[in-house]
Amino acid sequence: MTDTAPIPGRTHITARALGAVATGVAASVLGVPAGRVRTEIGDINGALALSVTAPLRTGSLRASARTPPVTLLERAESAREEIAERVAALAARRVGRVDLSFNAAEIREPGRVQ
């Protein structure tokens, strides 16, 4: 028979752990290696404040001409919102602010068809 009474104690998630979560989420959302992403965690009125710096990954200019135009600003805003939502869900904390800065551009050339 199992006892269903709660086990006494508490769980604490450090700022370092939250930073690692934010880094992983940002890398996934932006499509870049986690080693290229820098995050800083702060507090803004009891909510997480994230500062993320990473390269911007984009397709080649030739490929962009064939697809409907989406500005870099629109893509960045969408990524910023997704980072906030995913970090909030994983960390069970409210995210009050996400500052997203791009420090480089990585241009993906389309693969060759054989």
Coordinates of N, CA, C and O in Angstrom, one line a residue:
M1 N 0.8 -1.2 0.0 CA 0.0 0.0 0.0 C 0.9 1.2 0.0 O 1.9 1.3 0.7
T2 N 0.5 2.2 -0.8 CA 1.3 3.5 -0.8 C 0.7 4.5 0.0 O -0.5 4.6 0.1
D3 N 1.5 5.4 0.6 CA 1.1 6.5 1.4 C 0.9 7.7 0.5 O 1.9 8.0 -0.2
T4 N -0.2 8.3 0.5 CA -0.4 9.5 -0.4 C -0.2 10.8 0.3 O -0.5 11.9 -0.3
A5 N 0.3 10.8 1.5 CA 0.6 12.1 2.2 C 1.7 12.8 1.6 O 2.7 12.1 1.1
P6 N 1.7 14.1 1.5 CA 2.8 14.8 0.9 C 4.1 14.7 1.7 O 4.0 14.5 2.9
I7 N 5.2 14.7 1.0 CA 6.5 14.6 1.6 C 6.9 16.0 2.0 O 6.9 16.9 1.2
P8 N 7.3 16.2 3.3 CA 7.7 17.5 3.7 C 9.0 18.0 3.0 O 9.8 17.2 2.6
G9 N 9.2 19.3 2.8 CA 10.3 19.8 2.2 C 10.0 20.9 1.2 O 8.8 21.3 1.1
R10 N 10.9 21.4 0.5 CA 10.7 22.4 -0.5 C 11.6 22.2 -1.7 O 12.6 21.5 -1.6
T11 N 11.2 22.8 -2.8 CA 12.0 22.7 -4.1 C 12.4 24.1 -4.4 O 11.6 25.0 -4.4
H12 N 13.7 24.3 -4.7 CA 14.2 25.7 -5.1 C 14.9 25.5 -6.4 O 15.7 24.7 -6.6
I13 N 14.5 26.4 -7.4 CA 15.2 26.4 -8.7 C 16.0 27.7 -8.7 O 15.5 28.8 -8.6
T14 N 17.3 27.5 -8.9 CA 18.3 28.6 -8.8 C 18.2 29.4 -10.1 O 17.7 29.0 -11.2
A15 N 18.7 30.6 -10.0 CA 18.8 31.5 -11.2 C 19.7 30.9 -12.3 O 19.4 31.0 -13.5
R16 N 20.7 30.1 -11.9 CA 21.6 29.4 -12.9 C 20.8 28.4 -13.6 O 20.9 28.3 -14.9
A17 N 19.9 27.6 -12.9 CA 19.1 26.6 -13.6 C 18.1 27.3 -14.5 O 17.9 26.8 -15.7
L18 N 17.5 28.4 -14.1 CA 16.5 29.1 -15.0 C 17.3 29.7 -16.2 O 16.7 29.7 -17.3
G19 N 18.5 30.1 -16.0 CA 19.3 30.6 -17.2 C 19.6 29.5 -18.2 O 19.5 29.7 -19.4
A20 N 19.8 28.3 -17.7 CA 20.1 27.1 -18.5 C 18.8 26.8 -19.3 O 18.9 26.5 -20.5
V21 N 17.7 26.8 -18.6 CA 16.4 26.6 -19.3 C 16.2 27.6 -20.4 O 15.8 27.3 -21.5
A22 N 16.4 28.9 -20.1 CA 16.2 30.0 -21.0 C 17.1 29.8 -22.2 O 16.7 30.0 -23.4
T23 N 18.3 29.4 -22.0 CA 19.3 29.2 -23.1 C 18.9 28.1 -24.0 O 18.9 28.3 -25.2
G24 N 18.5 27.0 -23.4 CA 18.0 25.9 -24.2 C 16.8 26.2 -25.1 O 16.7 25.9 -26.2
V25 N 15.8 26.9 -24.4 CA 14.6 27.3 -25.1 C 15.0 28.3 -26.3 O 14.5 28.1 -27.4
A26 N 15.8 29.3 -26.0 CA 16.1 30.2 -27.0 C 16.9 29.6 -28.2 O 16.6 29.9 -29.4
A27 N 17.8 28.7 -27.9 CA 18.5 28.0 -28.9 C 17.6 27.2 -29.8 O 17.7 27.2 -31.0
S28 N 16.6 26.5 -29.2 CA 15.7 25.7 -29.9 C 14.8 26.6 -30.8 O 14.6 26.3 -32.0
V29 N 14.3 27.7 -30.2 CA 13.4 28.6 -31.0 C 14.1 29.2 -32.1 O 13.6 29.3 -33.2
L30 N 15.4 29.6 -31.9 CA 16.1 30.4 -32.9 C 16.8 29.5 -33.9 O 17.4 29.9 -34.9
G31 N 16.9 28.2 -33.6 CA 17.6 27.2 -34.5 C 19.1 27.4 -34.5 O 19.7 27.1 -35.6
V32 N 19.7 27.7 -33.4 CA 21.1 27.9 -33.3 C 21.7 27.0 -32.2 O 20.9 26.6 -31.3
P33 N 22.9 26.7 -32.2 CA 23.5 25.9 -31.0 C 23.4 26.6 -29.7 O 23.6 27.9 -29.7
A34 N 23.1 25.9 -28.6 CA 23.0 26.6 -27.3 C 24.3 27.3 -26.9 O 24.3 28.3 -26.2
G35 N 25.5 26.8 -27.4 CA 26.7 27.5 -27.1 C 26.9 28.8 -27.7 O 27.7 29.6 -27.3
R36 N 26.0 29.2 -28.7 CA 26.0 30.5 -29.3 C 25.1 31.5 -28.7 O 24.9 32.6 -29.1
V37 N 24.3 31.0 -27.7 CA 23.3 31.8 -27.0 C 23.8 32.2 -25.7 O 24.3 31.4 -24.9
R38 N 23.6 33.5 -25.3 CA 23.9 34.1 -24.0 C 22.6 34.6 -23.4 O 21.8 35.3 -24.0
T39 N 22.4 34.2 -22.2 CA 21.2 34.7 -21.5 C 21.5 35.2 -20.1 O 22.5 34.8 -19.5
E40 N 20.8 36.2 -19.7 CA 20.9 36.8 -18.4 C 19.5 36.8 -17.8 O 18.5 37.1 -18.5
I41 N 19.4 36.5 -16.5 CA 18.1 36.4 -15.8 C 18.0 37.5 -14.8 O 19.0 37.8 -14.1
G42 N 16.9 38.2 -14.8 CA 16.7 39.2 -13.8 C 15.3 39.1 -13.2 O 14.5 38.2 -13.5
D43 N 14.9 40.1 -12.4 CA 13.6 40.2 -11.8 C 12.9 41.5 -12.2 O 13.6 42.5 -12.1
I44 N 11.7 41.4 -12.5 CA 10.9 42.7 -12.8 C 9.5 42.5 -12.1 O 8.7 41.7 -12.6
N45 N 9.4 43.1 -11.0 CA 8.2 43.0 -10.2 C 7.7 41.6 -9.9 O 6.6 41.2 -10.1
G46 N 8.7 40.7 -9.6 CA 8.4 39.3 -9.2 C 8.3 38.4 -10.4 O 8.1 37.2 -10.3
A47 N 8.5 38.9 -11.6 CA 8.5 38.1 -12.8 C 9.9 38.0 -13.4 O 10.7 38.8 -13.1
L48 N 10.1 36.9 -14.2 CA 11.4 36.8 -14.8 C 11.6 37.9 -15.9 O 10.7 38.2 -16.7
A49 N 12.8 38.4 -15.9 CA 13.2 39.3 -17.0 C 14.4 38.6 -17.7 O 15.4 38.3 -17.1
L50 N 14.2 38.3 -19.0 CA 15.2 37.6 -19.7 C 15.9 38.5 -20.7 O 15.2 39.3 -21.4
S51 N 17.2 38.4 -20.8 CA 18.0 39.1 -21.9 C 18.7 38.0 -22.6 O 19.5 37.3 -22.1
V52 N 18.4 37.9 -23.9 CA 18.9 36.8 -24.8 C 19.7 37.5 -25.9 O 19.2 38.4 -26.6
T53 N 20.9 37.0 -26.1 CA 21.8 37.4 -27.2 C 22.2 36.2 -28.0 O 22.7 35.2 -27.4
A54 N 21.9 36.2 -29.3 CA 22.2 35.0 -30.1 C 22.4 35.5 -31.6 O 22.0 36.6 -31.9
P55 N 22.9 34.6 -32.4 CA 22.9 34.9 -33.9 C 21.5 34.8 -34.5 O 20.7 34.0 -34.0
L56 N 21.3 35.5 -35.5 CA 20.0 35.4 -36.3 C 20.2 34.4 -37.4 O 21.1 34.6 -38.2
R57 N 19.5 33.4 -37.4 CA 19.6 32.4 -38.5 C 18.5 32.7 -39.6 O 17.4 32.9 -39.3
T58 N 19.0 32.8 -40.8 CA 18.0 33.2 -41.9 C 18.4 32.4 -43.1 O 19.5 31.9 -43.3
G59 N 17.5 32.3 -44.0 CA 17.7 31.7 -45.3 C 18.5 32.6 -46.2 O 18.6 33.8 -46.0
S60 N 18.9 32.0 -47.3 CA 19.7 32.8 -48.3 C 18.7 33.8 -48.9 O 17.5 33.7 -49.0
L61 N 19.3 34.9 -49.5 CA 18.5 35.9 -50.1 C 17.8 35.4 -51.4 O 16.7 35.8 -51.7
R62 N 18.5 34.5 -52.1 CA 17.8 33.8 -53.2 C 16.6 33.1 -52.8 O 15.6 33.1 -53.5
A63 N 16.7 32.3 -51.8 CA 15.5 31.5 -51.3 C 14.4 32.4 -50.8 O 13.2 32.2 -51.0
S64 N 14.8 33.5 -50.2 CA 13.8 34.5 -49.7 C 12.9 35.1 -50.7 O 11.8 35.4 -50.5
A65 N 13.5 35.2 -51.9 CA 12.7 35.8 -53.0 C 11.6 34.9 -53.5 O 10.6 35.4 -54.1
R66 N 11.7 33.6 -53.2 CA 10.6 32.7 -53.6 C 9.5 32.4 -52.6 O 8.6 31.8 -52.8
T67 N 9.8 32.9 -51.4 CA 8.8 32.7 -50.3 C 8.1 34.0 -49.9 O 8.6 35.1 -50.2
P68 N 6.9 33.9 -49.3 CA 6.2 35.2 -48.9 C 7.1 36.0 -48.0 O 7.8 35.4 -47.1
P69 N 7.1 37.3 -48.1 CA 8.0 38.1 -47.3 C 7.6 38.1 -45.8 O 6.4 38.4 -45.5
V70 N 8.5 37.8 -45.0 CA 8.4 38.0 -43.5 C 9.6 38.8 -43.1 O 10.7 38.4 -43.3
T71 N 9.4 40.0 -42.5 CA 10.5 40.8 -42.1 C 11.3 40.2 -41.0 O 10.7 39.3 -40.2
L72 N 12.5 40.5 -40.9 CA 13.3 40.1 -39.8 C 12.7 40.5 -38.4 O 12.8 39.7 -37.4
L73 N 12.2 41.7 -38.4 CA 11.6 42.2 -37.2 C 10.3 41.3 -36.8 O 10.2 41.0 -35.6
E74 N 9.6 40.9 -37.8 CA 8.4 40.0 -37.5 C 8.9 38.6 -37.0 O 8.3 38.1 -36.0
R75 N 9.9 38.1 -37.6 CA 10.5 36.8 -37.1 C 11.0 36.9 -35.7 O 10.8 36.1 -34.9
A76 N 11.7 38.0 -35.4 CA 12.3 38.3 -34.1 C 11.2 38.4 -33.0 O 11.3 37.8 -31.9
E77 N 10.1 39.1 -33.3 CA 9.0 39.3 -32.4 C 8.3 38.0 -32.1 O 8.0 37.7 -31.0
S78 N 8.2 37.2 -33.1 CA 7.5 35.9 -33.0 C 8.4 35.0 -32.1 O 7.9 34.3 -31.2
A79 N 9.7 35.0 -32.3 CA 10.7 34.2 -31.5 C 10.7 34.7 -30.1 O 10.7 33.9 -29.1
R80 N 10.6 36.0 -29.9 CA 10.6 36.6 -28.5 C 9.4 36.1 -27.7 O 9.5 35.7 -26.6
E81 N 8.2 36.1 -28.4 CA 7.0 35.7 -27.7 C 7.1 34.2 -27.4 O 6.6 33.7 -26.4
E82 N 7.6 33.4 -28.4 CA 7.7 31.9 -28.1 C 8.6 31.6 -27.0 O 8.4 30.7 -26.2
I83 N 9.8 32.3 -26.9 CA 10.7 32.1 -25.8 C 10.0 32.4 -24.5 O 10.1 31.6 -23.6
A84 N 9.3 33.5 -24.4 CA 8.6 33.9 -23.2 C 7.6 32.8 -22.8 O 7.5 32.3 -21.6
E85 N 6.8 32.3 -23.8 CA 5.8 31.3 -23.5 C 6.4 30.0 -23.0 O 5.9 29.4 -22.0
R86 N 7.4 29.5 -23.7 CA 8.0 28.2 -23.4 C 8.8 28.3 -22.1 O 8.7 27.3 -21.3
V87 N 9.5 29.3 -21.8 CA 10.2 29.5 -20.5 C 9.2 29.5 -19.4 O 9.4 28.8 -18.4
A88 N 8.1 30.3 -19.5 CA 7.1 30.3 -18.5 C 6.5 29.0 -18.2 O 6.3 28.6 -17.1
A89 N 6.2 28.2 -19.3 CA 5.6 26.9 -19.1 C 6.6 25.9 -18.4 O 6.2 25.2 -17.5
L90 N 7.8 25.9 -18.8 CA 8.8 25.0 -18.3 C 9.2 25.4 -16.8 O 9.4 24.5 -16.0
A91 N 9.4 26.6 -16.6 CA 9.8 27.1 -15.3 C 8.7 27.3 -14.3 O 9.0 27.5 -13.1
A92 N 7.5 27.3 -14.8 CA 6.3 27.6 -13.9 C 6.5 28.9 -13.2 O 6.2 29.1 -12.0
R93 N 7.0 29.9 -14.0 CA 7.2 31.3 -13.5 C 6.6 32.2 -14.5 O 6.7 31.9 -15.7
R94 N 6.2 33.4 -14.1 CA 5.7 34.4 -15.0 C 6.9 35.1 -15.6 O 7.9 35.4 -15.0
V95 N 6.9 35.3 -17.0 CA 7.9 36.0 -17.7 C 7.4 37.4 -18.0 O 6.4 37.5 -18.7
G96 N 8.0 38.4 -17.4 CA 7.5 39.8 -17.6 C 8.2 40.5 -18.7 O 7.6 41.5 -19.2
R97 N 9.3 40.1 -19.1 CA 10.1 40.8 -20.2 C 11.1 39.9 -20.8 O 11.7 39.1 -20.2
V98 N 11.2 40.0 -22.2 CA 12.3 39.3 -22.9 C 12.9 40.3 -23.8 O 12.2 40.9 -24.7
D99 N 14.2 40.6 -23.7 CA 14.9 41.4 -24.6 C 15.7 40.5 -25.4 O 16.5 39.7 -24.9
L100 N 15.6 40.6 -26.8 CA 16.3 39.7 -27.7 C 17.2 40.6 -28.6 O 16.8 41.5 -29.2
S101 N 18.5 40.2 -28.5 CA 19.5 41.0 -29.3 C 20.2 40.0 -30.2 O 20.5 38.9 -29.8
F102 N 20.4 40.4 -31.5 CA 21.2 39.5 -32.4 C 22.5 40.1 -32.6 O 22.7 41.3 -32.9
N103 N 23.6 39.2 -32.4 CA 24.9 39.6 -32.5 C 25.6 39.2 -33.8 O 26.8 39.5 -34.0
A104 N 24.9 38.4 -34.6 CA 25.5 38.0 -35.9 C 24.4 37.5 -36.7 O 23.2 37.3 -36.3
A105 N 24.7 37.2 -38.0 CA 23.7 36.6 -38.9 C 24.3 35.3 -39.5 O 25.4 35.3 -39.9
E106 N 23.5 34.2 -39.4 CA 23.9 33.0 -40.0 C 23.0 32.7 -41.2 O 21.8 32.5 -41.0
I107 N 23.6 32.7 -42.4 CA 22.7 32.5 -43.6 C 22.8 31.1 -44.0 O 23.9 30.6 -44.2
R108 N 21.7 30.4 -44.1 CA 21.6 29.0 -44.5 C 21.4 29.0 -46.0 O 20.5 29.6 -46.5
E109 N 22.3 28.4 -46.7 CA 22.2 28.2 -48.1 C 21.3 26.9 -48.3 O 21.5 26.0 -47.6
P110 N 20.5 26.9 -49.3 CA 19.6 25.8 -49.6 C 20.5 24.6 -50.0 O 21.6 24.8 -50.6
G111 N 20.1 23.4 -49.6 CA 20.8 22.2 -50.0 C 20.7 21.9 -51.5 O 19.8 22.4 -52.2
R112 N 21.7 21.2 -52.0 CA 21.7 20.9 -53.5 C 21.0 19.7 -53.7 O 21.0 18.7 -53.0
V113 N 20.2 19.7 -54.8 CA 19.5 18.5 -55.2 C 20.4 17.7 -56.1 O 21.0 18.2 -57.0
Q114 N 20.4 16.4 -55.9 CA 21.2 15.5 -56.7 C 20.4 14.7 -57.7 O 19.3 14.4 -57.5

